[in-house]
Amino acid sequence: MPVKVVEDWLNACSGCEISILNIGDPLLDLLPQLEFVHMTALVDHKFFGQVGDKMTMEIPEADVAIVSGGVRNEEHKHELEEIRKKAKFLIALGSCAAYGGIPAQANMWKNEEVFEKVFRHSPSTDPAPDPADPNIPKWTDSCMAVDEVVKADIVIPGCPPHPDWIVEALSALLAGKTSWSLPERSVCDTCPVIREKKAAGGAVKRCFENAEFNPNEGLDKMRCLNEQNILCLGPVTLAGCAGKTGVPRCIQARTPCRGCFGPIRKGAKPMVDMMGALTSVGLDPKTIVDRRAIMNRYIGGHKFLTPLPARPAR
Ligand code: SF4
Ligand code: SF4
Ligand code: SF4
């Protein structure tokens, strides 16, 4: 009997679903063992009856649910709770599901401030329908990770997650295991660049500054980007973005790690740890522009990012 799978996206961009398709040939080996009974990205299966004739949400019973995206509104929350009720195992796929992801940067402001700035008075776009409109799903107080709402049995981080880990996690479940996780190593642990444990010192440059390197030489001849004063979150980010083998993806492109795989272990405090890592090579973390946002770029759920108290009027 194939394993029944529900796949769904919440506050997501579809990149995680592309990662499922990017599994490539190994997906052909897995597919005979899986039956996708609901996958809104690929299968024409609706939530309220096939022609919208039902009043309650219908998610099919499943052995495994794979959910991408975080929870941004009451509809996502309801959908996720329904999925959790119907599935024996739940996989949170991608960094939006794991940590809130990039959309959780909005957690630095109150919802009303976001509506004002982004939907009603953006200088660069026309006003858009207001998400406070009662006819569309109400925003939750913050943009949440999946496990802030329901239990997640397995978390596959990454923006997007690497196909290798989707195969590994699914294969573990098919083999009867009930858990799976990536080894706790940092991006730096898998990075081949030269480290001298000392930067030039002083201000930290933003991550889009050009690194110094010789394009005719390998990465093992390039100096660590933090030691070139360019902010690289490798020391506090979980390794695995290049799959089972290989050099971290951004480092391959000679650009710094922005932290998309999230913290190395649950309970870590990446911002504190990163400030320590920068200080240890002689850099001043206080010189980082938008420090709080940049160091928590993908992990704004779990209360890592919250609105700052209003500043007193001058
Ligand atoms: S984790 Fe990245 S790829 Fe996946 S839904 Fe979020 S933004 Fe898209
Ligand atoms: S800080 Fe960045 S460039 Fe330096 S070793 Fe770590 S991942 Fe590589
Ligand atoms: S190097 Fe960092 S930001 Fe880039 S893909 Fe890997 S984990 Fe993500």
Coordinates of C-alpha atoms and ligand atoms in Angstrom, one line a residue:
M1 CA 0.0 0.0 0.0
P2 CA 1.5 3.4 -0.9
V3 CA 2.0 6.0 1.8
K4 CA -0.7 8.7 1.4
V5 CA 0.8 12.2 1.3
V6 CA -0.8 15.6 1.7
E7 CA 1.4 18.5 0.5
D8 CA 0.3 22.1 1.1
W9 CA 1.7 25.6 1.0
L10 CA 0.8 28.3 3.5
N11 CA 2.6 31.7 3.5
A12 CA 5.0 30.4 0.8
C13 CA 6.5 31.2 -2.5
S14 CA 6.4 27.7 -4.2
G15 CA 10.2 27.4 -4.1
C16 CA 9.9 24.5 -1.7
E17 CA 7.6 22.7 -4.1
I18 CA 10.2 23.3 -6.9
S19 CA 12.7 21.6 -4.6
I20 CA 10.4 18.6 -4.4
L21 CA 10.4 18.5 -8.2
N22 CA 14.1 19.1 -8.3
I23 CA 14.6 15.7 -6.5
G24 CA 14.9 14.5 -10.1
D25 CA 15.6 10.8 -10.8
P26 CA 15.3 9.7 -7.1
L27 CA 11.8 11.0 -7.1
L28 CA 10.9 8.3 -9.7
D29 CA 12.1 5.7 -7.2
L30 CA 10.1 7.2 -4.4
L31 CA 6.8 7.8 -6.3
P32 CA 5.6 4.2 -6.5
Q33 CA 5.7 4.2 -2.7
L34 CA 3.8 7.5 -2.4
E35 CA 0.3 8.6 -3.2
F36 CA -0.2 12.3 -3.3
V37 CA -3.8 12.8 -2.2
H38 CA -3.6 16.6 -2.0
M39 CA -1.0 18.9 -3.4
T40 CA -2.4 22.2 -4.4
A41 CA 0.7 23.2 -6.3
L42 CA 0.4 20.3 -8.7
V43 CA -2.9 18.4 -8.2
D44 CA -6.4 19.9 -8.9
H45 CA -7.7 19.2 -5.4
K46 CA -9.8 22.0 -3.7
F47 CA -10.4 22.7 0.0
F48 CA -14.2 23.3 0.1
G49 CA -15.4 20.6 -2.3
Q50 CA -14.2 20.3 -5.9
V51 CA -16.6 23.1 -7.0
G52 CA -16.6 25.1 -3.8
D53 CA -19.9 23.5 -2.7
K54 CA -18.9 22.5 0.9
M55 CA -18.9 24.8 3.9
T56 CA -16.1 23.1 5.8
M57 CA -12.5 22.5 4.8
E58 CA -11.8 19.0 3.5
I59 CA -8.2 17.8 3.9
P60 CA -7.9 14.0 3.1
E61 CA -6.6 11.6 5.7
A62 CA -2.8 10.9 5.1
D63 CA 0.2 9.2 6.6
V64 CA 2.5 12.1 5.9
A65 CA 1.8 15.8 5.5
I66 CA 4.5 18.1 4.0
V67 CA 3.8 21.8 4.7
S68 CA 5.8 24.7 3.3
G69 CA 5.4 28.3 4.4
G70 CA 4.7 29.9 7.7
V71 CA 1.4 31.0 9.2
R72 CA 0.5 34.6 8.4
N73 CA -3.3 34.6 8.6
E74 CA -6.2 32.8 10.2
E75 CA -6.8 30.8 7.0
H76 CA -3.3 29.4 7.1
K77 CA -3.8 28.6 10.8
H78 CA -7.0 26.7 10.2
E79 CA -5.6 24.9 7.2
L80 CA -2.6 23.8 9.2
E81 CA -4.7 22.6 12.1
E82 CA -6.8 20.6 9.7
I83 CA -3.8 19.0 8.1
R84 CA -2.3 18.1 11.5
K85 CA -5.6 16.4 12.5
K86 CA -5.6 14.3 9.3
A87 CA -1.9 13.3 9.1
K88 CA 0.1 10.9 11.3
F89 CA 3.4 12.7 10.6
L90 CA 4.0 16.3 9.7
I91 CA 7.1 17.6 7.9
A92 CA 7.7 21.3 8.0
L93 CA 9.5 22.0 4.7
G94 CA 11.7 25.0 4.2
S95 CA 12.8 27.9 6.3
C96 CA 9.4 29.7 6.2
A97 CA 7.8 26.6 7.7
A98 CA 10.7 26.0 10.1
Y99 CA 11.4 29.6 11.3
G100 CA 8.9 32.0 9.7
G101 CA 11.4 32.7 6.9
I102 CA 11.8 36.1 5.1
P103 CA 8.1 37.0 5.5
A104 CA 8.6 37.0 9.3
Q105 CA 10.8 40.1 8.9
A106 CA 7.4 41.8 9.2
N107 CA 7.3 40.8 12.8
M108 CA 9.5 43.8 13.6
W109 CA 6.4 45.9 13.2
K110 CA 2.8 45.8 14.4
N111 CA 0.3 44.6 11.8
E112 CA -1.3 48.0 11.5
E113 CA 2.1 49.6 10.8
V114 CA 2.7 47.1 8.0
F115 CA -0.8 47.8 6.5
E116 CA -0.1 51.5 6.6
K117 CA 3.4 51.3 5.1
V118 CA 3.1 48.4 2.6
F119 CA -0.6 48.3 1.5
R120 CA -2.0 51.8 1.9
H121 CA 0.9 54.3 1.5
S122 CA 3.8 52.6 -0.3
P123 CA 5.5 55.3 -2.3
S124 CA 6.4 52.9 -5.1
T125 CA 3.2 50.9 -5.7
D126 CA -0.5 51.7 -6.0
P127 CA -2.6 51.1 -2.8
A128 CA -3.6 47.4 -2.6
P129 CA -6.6 45.7 -0.9
D130 CA -6.2 46.2 2.8
P131 CA -5.6 42.9 4.6
A132 CA -7.6 44.3 7.5
D133 CA -10.7 44.1 5.2
P134 CA -13.2 41.7 6.9
N135 CA -13.8 39.8 3.7
I136 CA -10.3 38.4 3.5
P137 CA -8.6 36.2 6.1
K138 CA -7.5 38.1 9.2
W139 CA -3.8 38.4 9.9
T140 CA -2.4 36.5 12.8
D141 CA -0.6 38.7 15.4
S142 CA 2.7 37.6 13.9
C143 CA 4.1 35.5 11.1
M144 CA 4.7 32.1 12.7
A145 CA 6.6 29.0 12.1
V146 CA 4.6 25.8 11.7
D147 CA 5.6 24.4 15.1
E148 CA 4.3 27.6 16.8
V149 CA 0.8 26.3 15.9
V150 CA 1.0 22.5 15.7
K151 CA 3.6 19.8 16.4
A152 CA 6.1 19.3 13.5
D153 CA 7.6 15.8 13.6
I154 CA 10.4 16.6 11.1
V155 CA 11.8 20.0 10.1
I156 CA 13.7 20.3 6.8
P157 CA 15.2 23.8 6.7
G158 CA 16.5 25.9 3.8
C159 CA 15.3 28.5 1.5
P160 CA 14.9 26.5 -0.6
P161 CA 15.6 23.2 1.1
H162 CA 17.9 20.9 -0.7
P163 CA 16.2 18.0 -2.5
D164 CA 18.7 15.5 -0.9
W165 CA 17.2 16.2 2.5
I166 CA 13.6 15.8 1.2
V167 CA 14.6 12.3 -0.1
E168 CA 16.4 11.4 3.1
A169 CA 13.5 12.5 5.4
L170 CA 10.9 10.7 3.3
S171 CA 13.0 7.6 3.0
A172 CA 13.5 7.6 6.8
L173 CA 9.7 7.7 7.2
L174 CA 9.2 5.0 4.6
A175 CA 11.7 2.8 6.5
G176 CA 9.6 3.1 9.6
K177 CA 11.6 5.8 11.5
T178 CA 9.8 8.6 13.2
S179 CA 12.4 11.3 13.2
W180 CA 15.1 12.8 11.0
S181 CA 17.3 15.8 11.3
L182 CA 20.4 17.3 9.8
P183 CA 23.7 16.9 11.7
E184 CA 24.5 19.9 13.9
R185 CA 27.4 21.5 12.0
S186 CA 27.9 25.1 10.8
V187 CA 28.3 26.4 7.3
C188 CA 31.8 27.3 8.3
D189 CA 32.5 23.6 9.1
T190 CA 31.9 22.8 5.4
C191 CA 33.6 25.8 3.9
P192 CA 37.0 25.4 2.3
V193 CA 38.3 29.0 2.4
I194 CA 41.5 30.2 4.1
R195 CA 41.0 31.3 7.7
E196 CA 43.6 33.2 9.7
K197 CA 41.2 34.0 12.6
K198 CA 41.9 37.7 12.1
A199 CA 40.1 40.4 10.0
A200 CA 41.4 43.8 9.1
G201 CA 39.3 45.0 12.0
G202 CA 36.8 47.9 12.3
A203 CA 33.5 48.2 10.5
V204 CA 31.6 45.2 9.0
K205 CA 30.7 45.6 5.3
R206 CA 27.3 44.7 4.0
C207 CA 26.9 41.2 2.5
F208 CA 26.6 42.5 -1.1
E209 CA 30.1 44.0 -1.1
N210 CA 32.4 42.4 -3.6
A211 CA 34.9 39.9 -2.1
E212 CA 38.5 39.8 -3.1
F213 CA 39.4 36.6 -4.9
N214 CA 41.2 35.4 -8.0
P215 CA 38.6 33.9 -10.3
N216 CA 41.3 31.5 -11.7
E217 CA 41.9 30.0 -8.3
G218 CA 39.8 27.6 -6.2
L219 CA 37.9 28.5 -3.1
D220 CA 40.7 27.1 -1.0
K221 CA 42.7 30.1 -2.0
M222 CA 40.1 32.7 -1.1
R223 CA 40.2 34.4 2.3
C224 CA 37.2 33.9 4.6
L225 CA 34.6 36.6 3.9
N226 CA 34.2 37.6 7.5
E227 CA 38.0 38.1 7.6
Q228 CA 37.5 40.3 4.5
N229 CA 35.1 42.4 6.8
I230 CA 32.1 41.2 4.8
L231 CA 29.3 39.9 7.0
C232 CA 28.9 36.1 6.5
L233 CA 26.5 34.2 8.8
G234 CA 28.3 30.9 8.2
P235 CA 29.5 30.6 11.8
V236 CA 25.9 30.5 13.2
T237 CA 24.1 28.8 10.3
L238 CA 23.3 25.1 10.0
A239 CA 25.2 23.4 7.2
G240 CA 23.5 21.4 4.4
C241 CA 22.5 23.8 1.7
A242 CA 24.7 22.0 -0.9
G243 CA 23.1 18.7 -0.1
K244 CA 25.1 15.6 1.0
T245 CA 28.3 16.8 -0.5
G246 CA 29.7 20.1 -1.7
V247 CA 30.6 23.6 -0.7
P248 CA 27.9 25.9 0.7
R249 CA 26.0 27.4 -2.2
C250 CA 26.6 31.1 -1.6
I251 CA 30.3 30.5 -0.9
Q252 CA 30.5 28.7 -4.3
A253 CA 29.3 32.0 -5.8
R254 CA 31.9 33.8 -3.7
T255 CA 29.2 35.6 -1.7
P256 CA 28.5 35.4 2.0
C257 CA 26.1 33.1 3.8
R258 CA 22.9 35.0 4.7
G259 CA 21.7 32.3 7.1
C260 CA 18.9 30.6 5.1
F261 CA 19.3 27.2 6.9
G262 CA 18.7 28.8 10.2
P263 CA 20.3 28.1 13.6
I264 CA 22.7 25.2 14.1
R265 CA 20.6 23.8 16.9
K266 CA 17.3 24.4 18.6
G267 CA 17.5 27.0 21.3
A268 CA 20.6 28.7 19.8
K269 CA 20.8 32.5 19.8
P270 CA 22.4 33.2 16.4
M271 CA 22.6 37.0 16.8
V272 CA 24.5 36.7 20.1
D273 CA 26.7 34.0 18.8
M274 CA 27.4 35.9 15.6
M275 CA 28.3 39.0 17.5
G276 CA 30.8 36.9 19.4
A277 CA 32.2 35.4 16.1
L278 CA 32.7 38.8 14.6
T279 CA 34.4 40.2 17.8
S280 CA 36.7 37.2 17.9
V281 CA 38.2 38.2 14.5
G282 CA 38.5 41.8 15.5
L283 CA 35.3 43.2 13.9
D284 CA 32.8 45.6 15.6
P285 CA 29.3 44.1 15.3
K286 CA 27.7 47.4 16.3
T287 CA 28.7 48.7 12.9
I288 CA 26.3 46.4 11.1
V289 CA 23.4 48.3 9.4
D290 CA 20.0 46.9 10.5
R291 CA 21.7 44.4 12.8
R292 CA 18.6 42.8 14.2
A293 CA 16.9 42.3 10.8
I294 CA 20.1 41.1 9.1
M295 CA 21.1 38.6 11.7
N296 CA 17.6 37.1 12.0
R297 CA 16.8 37.4 8.3
Y298 CA 15.2 33.9 8.0
I299 CA 14.2 33.2 11.6
G300 CA 11.8 36.0 12.6
G301 CA 9.2 33.5 14.0
H302 CA 9.5 32.0 17.5
K303 CA 9.6 35.6 18.8
F304 CA 13.1 36.2 17.4
L305 CA 11.7 39.4 15.8
T306 CA 9.1 41.4 17.6
P307 CA 8.0 45.1 17.3
L308 CA 10.4 47.4 19.1
P309 CA 8.9 49.7 21.8
A310 CA 7.9 53.1 20.4
R311 CA 10.7 55.7 20.8
P312 CA 9.8 58.6 23.0
A313 CA 9.0 61.8 21.0
R314 CA 11.8 64.3 20.9
Ligands
SF4_1 S1 11.5 28.6 2.5 FE1 12.2 29.8 0.7 S2 11.6 28.6 -1.0 FE2 10.4 27.8 0.7 S3 8.4 28.9 0.7 FE3 9.8 30.1 2.0 S4 10.7 31.6 0.6 FE4 9.9 30.0 -0.7
SF4_2 S1 32.5 33.0 7.7 FE1 31.7 32.5 5.7 S2 33.5 32.6 4.3 FE2 34.3 32.4 6.4 S3 34.6 30.2 6.8 FE3 32.5 30.7 7.5 S4 31.2 30.3 5.7 FE4 33.3 30.4 5.0
SF4_3 S1 25.4 29.6 2.1 FE1 24.0 30.2 3.8 S2 22.5 31.5 2.8 FE2 23.6 30.5 1.2 S3 22.4 28.8 0.6 FE3 23.9 28.1 2.2 S4 22.9 28.3 4.2 FE4 21.7 29.4 2.7

